Coordinates of C-alpha atoms and ligand atoms in Angstrom, one line a residue:
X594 CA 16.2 -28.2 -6.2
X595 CA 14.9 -31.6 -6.0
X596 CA 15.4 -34.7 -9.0
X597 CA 11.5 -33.9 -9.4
X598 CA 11.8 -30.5 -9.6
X599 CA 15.0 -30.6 -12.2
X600 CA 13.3 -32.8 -14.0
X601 CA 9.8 -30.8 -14.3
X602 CA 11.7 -27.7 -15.3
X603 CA 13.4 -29.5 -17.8
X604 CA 10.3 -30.6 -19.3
X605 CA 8.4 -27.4 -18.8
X606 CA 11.1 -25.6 -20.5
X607 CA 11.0 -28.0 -23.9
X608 CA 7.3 -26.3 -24.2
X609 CA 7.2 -24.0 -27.0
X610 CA 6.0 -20.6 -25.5
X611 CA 5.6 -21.7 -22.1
X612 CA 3.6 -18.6 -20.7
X613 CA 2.3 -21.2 -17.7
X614 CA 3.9 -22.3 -14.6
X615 CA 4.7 -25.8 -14.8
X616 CA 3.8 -27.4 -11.7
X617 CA 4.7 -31.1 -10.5
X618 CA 2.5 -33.2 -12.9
X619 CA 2.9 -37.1 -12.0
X620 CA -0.3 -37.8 -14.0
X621 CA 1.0 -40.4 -16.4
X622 CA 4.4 -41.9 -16.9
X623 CA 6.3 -42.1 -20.1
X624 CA 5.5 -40.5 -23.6
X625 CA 1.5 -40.2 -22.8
X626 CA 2.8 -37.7 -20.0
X627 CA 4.1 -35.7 -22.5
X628 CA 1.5 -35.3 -25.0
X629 CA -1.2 -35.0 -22.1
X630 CA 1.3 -31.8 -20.8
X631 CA 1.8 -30.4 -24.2
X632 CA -2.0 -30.7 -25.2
X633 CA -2.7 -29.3 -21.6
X634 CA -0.5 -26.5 -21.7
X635 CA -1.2 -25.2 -25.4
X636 CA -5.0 -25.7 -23.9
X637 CA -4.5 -23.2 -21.4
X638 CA -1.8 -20.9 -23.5
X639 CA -4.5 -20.9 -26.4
X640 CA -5.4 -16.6 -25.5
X641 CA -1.9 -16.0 -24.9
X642 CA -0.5 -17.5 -28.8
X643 CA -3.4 -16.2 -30.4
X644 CA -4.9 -13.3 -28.7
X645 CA -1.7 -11.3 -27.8
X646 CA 1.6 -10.3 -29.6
X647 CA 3.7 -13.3 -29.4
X648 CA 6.0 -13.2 -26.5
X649 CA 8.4 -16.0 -26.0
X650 CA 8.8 -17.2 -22.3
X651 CA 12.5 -15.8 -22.7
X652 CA 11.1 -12.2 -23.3
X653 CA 10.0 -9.6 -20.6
X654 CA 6.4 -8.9 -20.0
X655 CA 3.7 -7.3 -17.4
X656 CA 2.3 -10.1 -15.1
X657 CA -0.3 -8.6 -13.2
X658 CA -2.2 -10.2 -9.6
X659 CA -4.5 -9.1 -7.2
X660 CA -5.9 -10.0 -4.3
X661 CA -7.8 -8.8 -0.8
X662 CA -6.0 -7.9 2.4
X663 CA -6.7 -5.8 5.5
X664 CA -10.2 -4.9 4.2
X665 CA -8.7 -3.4 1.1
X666 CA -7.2 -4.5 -2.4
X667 CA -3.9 -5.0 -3.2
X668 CA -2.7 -4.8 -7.3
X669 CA 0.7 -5.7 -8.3
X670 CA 2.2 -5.6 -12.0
X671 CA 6.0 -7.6 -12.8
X672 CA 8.4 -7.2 -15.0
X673 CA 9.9 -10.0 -15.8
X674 CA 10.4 -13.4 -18.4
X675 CA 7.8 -16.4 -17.5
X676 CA 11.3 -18.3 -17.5
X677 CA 12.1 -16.9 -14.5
X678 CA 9.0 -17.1 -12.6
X679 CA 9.2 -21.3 -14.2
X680 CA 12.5 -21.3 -11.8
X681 CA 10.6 -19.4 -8.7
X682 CA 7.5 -21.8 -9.3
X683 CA 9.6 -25.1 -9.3
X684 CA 11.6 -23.8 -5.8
X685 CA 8.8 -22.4 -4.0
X686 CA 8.5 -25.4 -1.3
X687 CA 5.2 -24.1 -0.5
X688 CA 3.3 -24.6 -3.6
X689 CA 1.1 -27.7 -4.1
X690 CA 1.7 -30.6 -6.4
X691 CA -1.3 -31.1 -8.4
X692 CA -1.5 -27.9 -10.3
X693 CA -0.6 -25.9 -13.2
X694 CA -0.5 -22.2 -12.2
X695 CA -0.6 -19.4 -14.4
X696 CA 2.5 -16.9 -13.6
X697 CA -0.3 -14.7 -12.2
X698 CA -1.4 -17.1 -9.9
X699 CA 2.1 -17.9 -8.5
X700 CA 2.9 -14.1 -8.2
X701 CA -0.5 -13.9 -6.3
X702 CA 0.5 -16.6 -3.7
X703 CA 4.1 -14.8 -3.1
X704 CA 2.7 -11.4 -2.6
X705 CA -0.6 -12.6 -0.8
X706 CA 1.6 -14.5 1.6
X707 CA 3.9 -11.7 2.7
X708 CA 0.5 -9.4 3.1
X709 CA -1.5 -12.1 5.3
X710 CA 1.6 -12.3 7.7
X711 CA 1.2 -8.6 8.6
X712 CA -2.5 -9.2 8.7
X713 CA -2.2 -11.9 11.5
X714 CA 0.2 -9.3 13.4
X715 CA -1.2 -6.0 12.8
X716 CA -5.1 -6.1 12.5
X717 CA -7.5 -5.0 15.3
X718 CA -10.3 -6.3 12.8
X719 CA -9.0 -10.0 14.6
X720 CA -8.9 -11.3 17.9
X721 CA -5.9 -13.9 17.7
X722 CA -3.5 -11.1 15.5
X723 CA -0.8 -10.1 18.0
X724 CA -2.1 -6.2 18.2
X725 CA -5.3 -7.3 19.4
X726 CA -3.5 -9.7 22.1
X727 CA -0.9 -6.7 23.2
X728 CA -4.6 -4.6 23.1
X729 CA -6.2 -7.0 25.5
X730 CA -3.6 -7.7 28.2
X731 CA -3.4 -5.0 30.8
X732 CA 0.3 -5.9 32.2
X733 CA 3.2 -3.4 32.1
X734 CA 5.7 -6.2 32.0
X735 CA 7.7 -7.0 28.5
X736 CA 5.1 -8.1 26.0
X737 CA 6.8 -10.5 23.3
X738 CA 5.9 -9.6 19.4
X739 CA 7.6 -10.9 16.1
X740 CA 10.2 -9.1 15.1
X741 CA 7.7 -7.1 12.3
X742 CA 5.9 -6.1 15.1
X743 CA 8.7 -4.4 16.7
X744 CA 9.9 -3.3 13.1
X745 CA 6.2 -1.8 12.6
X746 CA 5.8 -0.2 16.5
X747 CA 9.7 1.2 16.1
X748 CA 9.0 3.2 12.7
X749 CA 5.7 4.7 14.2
X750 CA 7.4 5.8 17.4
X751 CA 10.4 7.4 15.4
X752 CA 7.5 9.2 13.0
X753 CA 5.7 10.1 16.7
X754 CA 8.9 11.5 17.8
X755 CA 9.8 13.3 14.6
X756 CA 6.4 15.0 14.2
X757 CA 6.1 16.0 17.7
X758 CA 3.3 13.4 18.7
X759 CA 1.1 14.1 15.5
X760 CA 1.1 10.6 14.6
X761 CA 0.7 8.4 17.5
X762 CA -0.3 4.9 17.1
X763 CA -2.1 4.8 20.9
X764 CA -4.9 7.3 19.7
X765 CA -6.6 3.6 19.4
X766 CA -9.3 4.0 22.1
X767 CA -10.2 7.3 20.2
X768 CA -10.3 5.8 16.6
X769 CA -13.0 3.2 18.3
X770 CA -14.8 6.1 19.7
X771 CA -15.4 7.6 16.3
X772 CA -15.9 4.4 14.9
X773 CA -13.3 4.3 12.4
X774 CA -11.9 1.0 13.9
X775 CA -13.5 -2.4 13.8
X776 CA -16.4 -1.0 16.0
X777 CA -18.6 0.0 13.4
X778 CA -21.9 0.5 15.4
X779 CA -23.4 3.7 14.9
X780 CA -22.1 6.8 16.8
X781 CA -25.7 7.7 18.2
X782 CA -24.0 11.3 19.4
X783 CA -20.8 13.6 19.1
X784 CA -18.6 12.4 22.2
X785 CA -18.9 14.8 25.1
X786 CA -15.4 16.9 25.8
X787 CA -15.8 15.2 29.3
X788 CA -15.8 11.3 27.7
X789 CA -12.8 12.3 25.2
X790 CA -10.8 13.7 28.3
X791 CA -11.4 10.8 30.1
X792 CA -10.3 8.7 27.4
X793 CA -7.5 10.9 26.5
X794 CA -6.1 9.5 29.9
X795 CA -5.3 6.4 28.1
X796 CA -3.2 8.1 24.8
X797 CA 0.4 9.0 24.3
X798 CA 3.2 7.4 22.0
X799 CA 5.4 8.3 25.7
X800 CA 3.5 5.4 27.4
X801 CA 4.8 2.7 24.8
X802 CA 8.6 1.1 24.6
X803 CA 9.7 -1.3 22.0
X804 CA 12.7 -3.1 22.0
X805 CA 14.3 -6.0 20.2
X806 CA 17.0 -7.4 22.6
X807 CA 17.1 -9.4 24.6
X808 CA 14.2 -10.4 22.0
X809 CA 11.3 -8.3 20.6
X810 CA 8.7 -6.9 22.9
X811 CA 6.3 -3.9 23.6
X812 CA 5.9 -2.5 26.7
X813 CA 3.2 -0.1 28.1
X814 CA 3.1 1.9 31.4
X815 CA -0.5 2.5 31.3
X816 CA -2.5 -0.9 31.4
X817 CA -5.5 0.3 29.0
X818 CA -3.1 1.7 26.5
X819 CA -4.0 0.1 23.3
X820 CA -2.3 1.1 19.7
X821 CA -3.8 0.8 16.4
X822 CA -1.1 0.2 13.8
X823 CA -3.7 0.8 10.3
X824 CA -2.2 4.2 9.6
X825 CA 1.4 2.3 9.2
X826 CA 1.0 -0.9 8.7
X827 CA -0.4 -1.6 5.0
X828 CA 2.8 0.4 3.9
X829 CA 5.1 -1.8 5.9
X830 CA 3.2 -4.6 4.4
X831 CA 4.5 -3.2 1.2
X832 CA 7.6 -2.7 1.8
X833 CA 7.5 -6.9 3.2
X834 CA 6.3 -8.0 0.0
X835 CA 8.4 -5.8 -2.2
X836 CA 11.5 -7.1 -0.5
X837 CA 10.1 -10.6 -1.4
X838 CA 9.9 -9.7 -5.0
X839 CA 13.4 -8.4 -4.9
X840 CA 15.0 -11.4 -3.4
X841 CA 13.2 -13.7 -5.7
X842 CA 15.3 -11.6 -8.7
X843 CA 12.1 -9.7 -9.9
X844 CA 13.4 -5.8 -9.7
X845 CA 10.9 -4.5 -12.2
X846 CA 7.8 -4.4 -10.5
X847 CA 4.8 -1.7 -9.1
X848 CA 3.2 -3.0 -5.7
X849 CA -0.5 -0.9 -4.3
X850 CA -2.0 -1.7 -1.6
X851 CA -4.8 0.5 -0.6
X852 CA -3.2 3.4 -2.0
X853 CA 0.4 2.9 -0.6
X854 CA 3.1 1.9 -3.7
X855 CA 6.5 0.5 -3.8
X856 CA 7.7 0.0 -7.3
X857 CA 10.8 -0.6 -8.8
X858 CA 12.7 -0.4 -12.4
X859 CA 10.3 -0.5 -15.5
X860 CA 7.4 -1.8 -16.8
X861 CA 7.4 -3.5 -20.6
X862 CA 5.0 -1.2 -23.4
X863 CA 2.6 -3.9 -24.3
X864 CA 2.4 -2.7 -27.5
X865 CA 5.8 -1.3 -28.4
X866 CA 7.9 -4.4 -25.9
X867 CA 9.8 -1.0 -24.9
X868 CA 10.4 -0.4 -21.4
X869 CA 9.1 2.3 -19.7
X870 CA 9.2 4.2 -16.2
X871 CA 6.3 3.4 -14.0
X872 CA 4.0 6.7 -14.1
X873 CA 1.9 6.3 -10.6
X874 CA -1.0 8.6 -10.2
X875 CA -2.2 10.8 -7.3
X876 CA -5.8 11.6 -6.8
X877 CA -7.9 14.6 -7.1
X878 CA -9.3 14.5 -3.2
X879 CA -13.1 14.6 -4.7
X880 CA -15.9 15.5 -1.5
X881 CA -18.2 12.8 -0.6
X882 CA -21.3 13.7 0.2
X883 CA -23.9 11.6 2.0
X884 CA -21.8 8.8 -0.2
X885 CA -22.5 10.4 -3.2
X886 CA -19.0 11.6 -4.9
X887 CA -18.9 15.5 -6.0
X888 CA -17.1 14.4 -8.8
X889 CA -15.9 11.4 -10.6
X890 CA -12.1 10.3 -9.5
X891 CA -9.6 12.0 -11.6
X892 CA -5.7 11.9 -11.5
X893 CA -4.4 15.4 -10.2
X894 CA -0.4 14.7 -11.1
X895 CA 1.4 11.7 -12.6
X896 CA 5.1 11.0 -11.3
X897 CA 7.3 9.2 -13.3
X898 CA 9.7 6.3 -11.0
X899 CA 12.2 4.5 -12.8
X900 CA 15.2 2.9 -10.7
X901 CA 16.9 -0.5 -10.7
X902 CA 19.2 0.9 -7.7
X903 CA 16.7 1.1 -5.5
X904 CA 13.0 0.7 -5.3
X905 CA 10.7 4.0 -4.4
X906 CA 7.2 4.5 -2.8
X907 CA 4.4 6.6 -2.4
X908 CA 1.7 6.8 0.3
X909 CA -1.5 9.1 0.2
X910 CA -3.8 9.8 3.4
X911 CA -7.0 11.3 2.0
X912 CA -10.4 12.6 4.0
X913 CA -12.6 11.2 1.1
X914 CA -12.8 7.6 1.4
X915 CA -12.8 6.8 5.4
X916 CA -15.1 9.6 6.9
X917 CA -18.5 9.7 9.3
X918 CA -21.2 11.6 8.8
X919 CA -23.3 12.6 12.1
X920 CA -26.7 14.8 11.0
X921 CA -24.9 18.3 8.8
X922 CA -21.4 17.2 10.5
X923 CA -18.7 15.0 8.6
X924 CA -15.3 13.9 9.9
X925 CA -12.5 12.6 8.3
X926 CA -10.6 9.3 9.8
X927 CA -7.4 11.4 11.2
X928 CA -7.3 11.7 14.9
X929 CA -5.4 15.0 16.4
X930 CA -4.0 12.9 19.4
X931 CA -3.6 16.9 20.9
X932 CA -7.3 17.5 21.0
X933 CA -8.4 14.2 20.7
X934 CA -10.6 14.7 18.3
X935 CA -10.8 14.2 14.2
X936 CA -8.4 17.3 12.6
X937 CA -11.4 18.0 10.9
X938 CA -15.1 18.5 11.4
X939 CA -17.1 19.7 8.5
X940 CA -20.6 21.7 9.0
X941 CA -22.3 21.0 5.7
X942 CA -24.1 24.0 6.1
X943 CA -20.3 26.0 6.1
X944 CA -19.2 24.3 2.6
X945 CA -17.3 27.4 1.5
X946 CA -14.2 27.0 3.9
X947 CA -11.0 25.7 1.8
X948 CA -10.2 22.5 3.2
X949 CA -6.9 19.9 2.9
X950 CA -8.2 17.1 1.2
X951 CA -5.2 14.8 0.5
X952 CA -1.6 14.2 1.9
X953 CA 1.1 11.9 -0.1
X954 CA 4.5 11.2 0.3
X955 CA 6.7 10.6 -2.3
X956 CA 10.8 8.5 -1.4
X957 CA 13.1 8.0 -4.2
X958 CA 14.5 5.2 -2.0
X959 CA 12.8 3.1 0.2
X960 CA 16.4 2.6 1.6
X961 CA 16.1 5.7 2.7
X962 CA 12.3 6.1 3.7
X963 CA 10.6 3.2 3.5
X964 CA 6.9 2.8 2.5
X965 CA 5.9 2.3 5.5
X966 CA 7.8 5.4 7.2
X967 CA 5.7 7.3 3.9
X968 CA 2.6 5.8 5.2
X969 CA 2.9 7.2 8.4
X970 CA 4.0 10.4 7.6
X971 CA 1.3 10.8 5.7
X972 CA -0.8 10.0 8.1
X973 CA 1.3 12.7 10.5
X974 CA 1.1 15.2 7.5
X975 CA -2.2 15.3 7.7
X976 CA -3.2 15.9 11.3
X977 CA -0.5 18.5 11.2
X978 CA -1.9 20.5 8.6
X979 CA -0.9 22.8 5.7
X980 CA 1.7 25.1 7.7
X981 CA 2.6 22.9 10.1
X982 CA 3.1 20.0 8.4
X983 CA 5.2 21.7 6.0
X984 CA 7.9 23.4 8.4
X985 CA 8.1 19.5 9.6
X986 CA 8.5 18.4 6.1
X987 CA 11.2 20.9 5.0
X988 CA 13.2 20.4 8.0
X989 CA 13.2 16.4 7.4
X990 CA 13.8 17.4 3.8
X991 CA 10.7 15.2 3.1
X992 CA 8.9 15.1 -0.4
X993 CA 5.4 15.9 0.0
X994 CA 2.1 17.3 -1.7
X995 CA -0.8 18.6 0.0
X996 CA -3.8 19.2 -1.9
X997 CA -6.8 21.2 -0.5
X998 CA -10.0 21.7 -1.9
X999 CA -11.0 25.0 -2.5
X1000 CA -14.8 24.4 -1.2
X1001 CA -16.8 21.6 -1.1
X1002 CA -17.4 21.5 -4.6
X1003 CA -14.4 19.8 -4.9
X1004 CA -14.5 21.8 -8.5
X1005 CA -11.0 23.9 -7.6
X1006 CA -7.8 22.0 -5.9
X1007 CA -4.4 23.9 -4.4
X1008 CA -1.7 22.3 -3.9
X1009 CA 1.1 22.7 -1.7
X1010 CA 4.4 20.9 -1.9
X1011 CA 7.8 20.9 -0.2
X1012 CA 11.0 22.0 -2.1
X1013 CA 12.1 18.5 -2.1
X1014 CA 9.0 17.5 -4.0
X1015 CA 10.4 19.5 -7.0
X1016 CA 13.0 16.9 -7.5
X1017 CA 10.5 14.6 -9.1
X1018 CA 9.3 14.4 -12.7
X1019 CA 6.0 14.9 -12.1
X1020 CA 3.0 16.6 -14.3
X1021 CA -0.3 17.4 -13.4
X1022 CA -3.2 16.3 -15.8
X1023 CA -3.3 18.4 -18.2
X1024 CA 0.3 18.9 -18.9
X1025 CA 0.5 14.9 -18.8
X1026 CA -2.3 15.3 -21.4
X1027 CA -0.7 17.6 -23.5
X1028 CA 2.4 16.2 -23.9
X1029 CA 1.2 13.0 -24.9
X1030 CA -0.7 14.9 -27.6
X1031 CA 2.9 16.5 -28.6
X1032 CA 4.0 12.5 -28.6
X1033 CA 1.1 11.4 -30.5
X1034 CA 1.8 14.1 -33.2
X1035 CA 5.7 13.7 -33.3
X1036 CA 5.1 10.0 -33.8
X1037 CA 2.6 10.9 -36.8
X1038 CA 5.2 12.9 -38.7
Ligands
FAD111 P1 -4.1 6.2 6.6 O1 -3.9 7.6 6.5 O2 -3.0 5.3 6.1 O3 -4.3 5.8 8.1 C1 -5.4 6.5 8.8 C2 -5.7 5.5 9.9 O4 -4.7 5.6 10.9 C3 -7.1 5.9 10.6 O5 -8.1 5.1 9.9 C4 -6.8 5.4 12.0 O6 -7.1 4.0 12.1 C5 -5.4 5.7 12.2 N1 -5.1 7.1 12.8 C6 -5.9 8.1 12.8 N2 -5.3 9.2 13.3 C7 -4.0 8.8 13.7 C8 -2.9 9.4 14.3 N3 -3.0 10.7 14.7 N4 -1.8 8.7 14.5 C9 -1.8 7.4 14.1 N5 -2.8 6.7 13.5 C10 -3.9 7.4 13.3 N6 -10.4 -2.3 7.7 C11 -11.6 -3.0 7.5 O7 -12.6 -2.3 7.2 N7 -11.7 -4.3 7.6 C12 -10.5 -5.1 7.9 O8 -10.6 -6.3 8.0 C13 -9.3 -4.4 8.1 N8 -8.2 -5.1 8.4 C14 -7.0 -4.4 8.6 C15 -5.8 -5.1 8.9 C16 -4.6 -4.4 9.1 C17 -3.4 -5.1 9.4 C18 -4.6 -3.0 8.9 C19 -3.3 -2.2 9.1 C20 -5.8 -2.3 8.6 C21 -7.0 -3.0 8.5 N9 -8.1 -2.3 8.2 C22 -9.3 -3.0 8.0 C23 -8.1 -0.8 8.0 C24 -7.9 -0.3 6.6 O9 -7.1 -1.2 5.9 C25 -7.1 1.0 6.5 O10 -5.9 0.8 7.2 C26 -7.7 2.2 7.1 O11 -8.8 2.5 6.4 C27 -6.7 3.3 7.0 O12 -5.9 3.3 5.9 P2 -5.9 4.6 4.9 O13 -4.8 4.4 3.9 O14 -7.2 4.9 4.5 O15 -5.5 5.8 5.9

């Protein structure tokens, strides 16, 4: 750390409740400095001394940031003292001189960074990320990537082997087709069985080699083969900026990014200081109908995730977000690379058939299975189906929950889940419900 830097975090620590991130001042010399910094700082720390319980910079709280990434949100909430993001602040090299940020606005800027990188590599939403280059260029030489591309492109093809082609990241040319990629005109028609053969031609995770020696690269053996990474990617994202968290000392911490979570250790009670397992909740998979939600989104089961030896993670794929609609005939976003078409095609006018709705995949240790390996599974889970996806599941002795709506109602949900999802403490709503009643009244007496 620099003079300047020793010198700032000297100062920033003499101010009394320092809930702010000192930056680099230089306004002023001498005492005036001071006084402008201290009137400055008790300025901006004016709704944490009086409108919150009193927390000293030396005592654990939730900082929570947000932000925008891959055409989705990302939320994060930290554990940790606003000492020790005062230390992270004054060593980040990258932030700027002139100003004061919040602990939420450094936290933003770490985690935002780590998301944008796999951004510039995975999007096909961009020309210049390195996807859409590998996409474009029709030679069956080496390609070079960045080693996260290879990282990324290595875990799908492992999930693609593992789930006997169910998830295969070159179904990319038939994603476009149904529009679920960044071609968003409208589909006019259903695509003939004669176009999806022909395109068909171009699909299959065998055509596709990675490597990372001599140094990373991809490698097709069909020129048009094109892969599209968004059923793995945002999770390996996660898993990118979790690690960053971890290595900045922050190990109490809950990462989302459109629905796939990485946490770690606890989160503080805001009201009682007292730490407490991160509860993450999974979805009820509600029906959208012509946009208009059956039902208002609900929490099926809460799992409880509280480690410091490792972090955990949980992906969802659900049909009820990313679907089309074409006349009385609705498709969800998951390709089955077998028939090359969406695992699911729903007449309106046939509401009454029981349908999956949502997959997720639970991993005690991302050490273990990472997000991004639960992202794709998911993903894999899905186009498999109930059965078949559960044979796979028990046989990699994965945690997963399927939950299929009874009709389109959306009113009644099964669920399905795989022995080693028992292992979890997890309640659905109204047992969550209930014993938080039994809480509430044990606390009264
Ligand atoms: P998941 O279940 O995680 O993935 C389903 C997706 O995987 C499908 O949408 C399809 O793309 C693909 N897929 C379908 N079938 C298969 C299969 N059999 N095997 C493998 N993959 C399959 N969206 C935007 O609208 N604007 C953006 O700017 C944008 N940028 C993005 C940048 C990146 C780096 C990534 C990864 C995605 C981006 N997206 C963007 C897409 C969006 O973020 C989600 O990734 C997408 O909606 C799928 O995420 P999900 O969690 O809903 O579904």
């Amino acid at each position: 750390m620099t003079a300047k830097q020793k010198q700032l975090k000297n100062q920033s620590k003499n101010v009394p409740g320092d809930n702010q991130v000192q930056q680099g001042g230089g306004f002023v010399n001498g005492s005036i400095r001071v006084v402008l910094v201290v009137i400055l700082v008790a300025y901006m720390l004016k709704p944490y001394l009086f409108d919150k319980p009193q927390t000293s910079a030396g005592e654990l709280q939730n900082f929570t940031a947000r932000g925008k990434v891959m055409g989705t949100t990302w939320n994060a909430i930290v554990c940790a003292t606003a000492n020790q993001l005062v230390e992270i602040n004054n060593a980040d090299q990258t932030r700027s001189d002139e100003t004061i940020d919040s602990c939420e606005v450094l936290l933003a800027r770490v985690i935002q960074r780590k998301l944008d990188r796999i951004d510039e590599i995975a999007s096909t939403y961009r020309a210049d990320s390195e996807v859409s280059k590998f996409n474009a260029s029709q030679s069956t030489d080496w390609f070079d990537v960045s080693p996260e591309m290879a990282e990324i492109v290595d875990i799908a093809q492992k999930v693609a082997k593992n789930t006997n082609g169910a998830f295969d990241i070159t179904v990319a040319p038939l994603v476009n087709l149904y529009r679920f990629g960044p071609n968003k005109s409208p589909l006019i028609a259903l695509p003939s069985d004669k176009q999806i053969e022909a395109i068909k031609q171009n699909v299959g995770f065998s055509n596709l080699e990675v490597r990372f020696e001599p140094k990373p690269g991809l490698k097709k053996s069909i020129p048009t083969l094109t892969i599209d990474l968004s059923g793995v990617a945002k999770g390996y994202s996660v898993d990118l900026a979790g690690k960053e968290l971890e290595e900045l000392g922050l190990d109490s911490y809950m990462l989302e990014v459109g629905g796939e979570i990485r946490c770690r250790g606890e989160k503080v009670d805001a009201d009682t200081l007292e730490r407490k397992p991160w509860v993450l909740g999974i979805q009820t998979p509600e029906v959208v109908v012509n946009d208009a939600a059956s039902r208002a989104p609900e929490i099926y089961r809460y799992v409880n995730f509280n480690s410091y030896d490792h972090s955990s993670a949980l992906a969802t794929s659900g049909d009820y977000r990313n679907y089309l609609q074409v006349g009385s005939f609705r498709f969800s976003h998951f390709i089955d690379p077998r028939t090359g078409k969406p695992t699911e095609v729903v007449n309106e006018n046939d509401s009454k058939a029981e349908r999956l709705g949502s997959v997720t995949v639970l991993s005690k240790s991302c050490d273990e299975l990472s997000c991004a390996e639960a992202d794709a599974y998911a993903t894999a889970f899905f186009v498999l189906g109930v059965k078949k996806g559960s044979e796979i599941a028990e046989k990699l002795g994965a945690s997963v929950l399927f939950l299929a709506r009874k009709d389109d109602s959306a009113k009644e949900v099964s669920e399905v889940f795989s022995s080693a999802f028992n292992s979890y403490d997890s309640k659905t709503l109204d047992q969550f419900e209930n014993k938080d009643q039994t809480e509430k009244k044990q606390s009264k007496k």
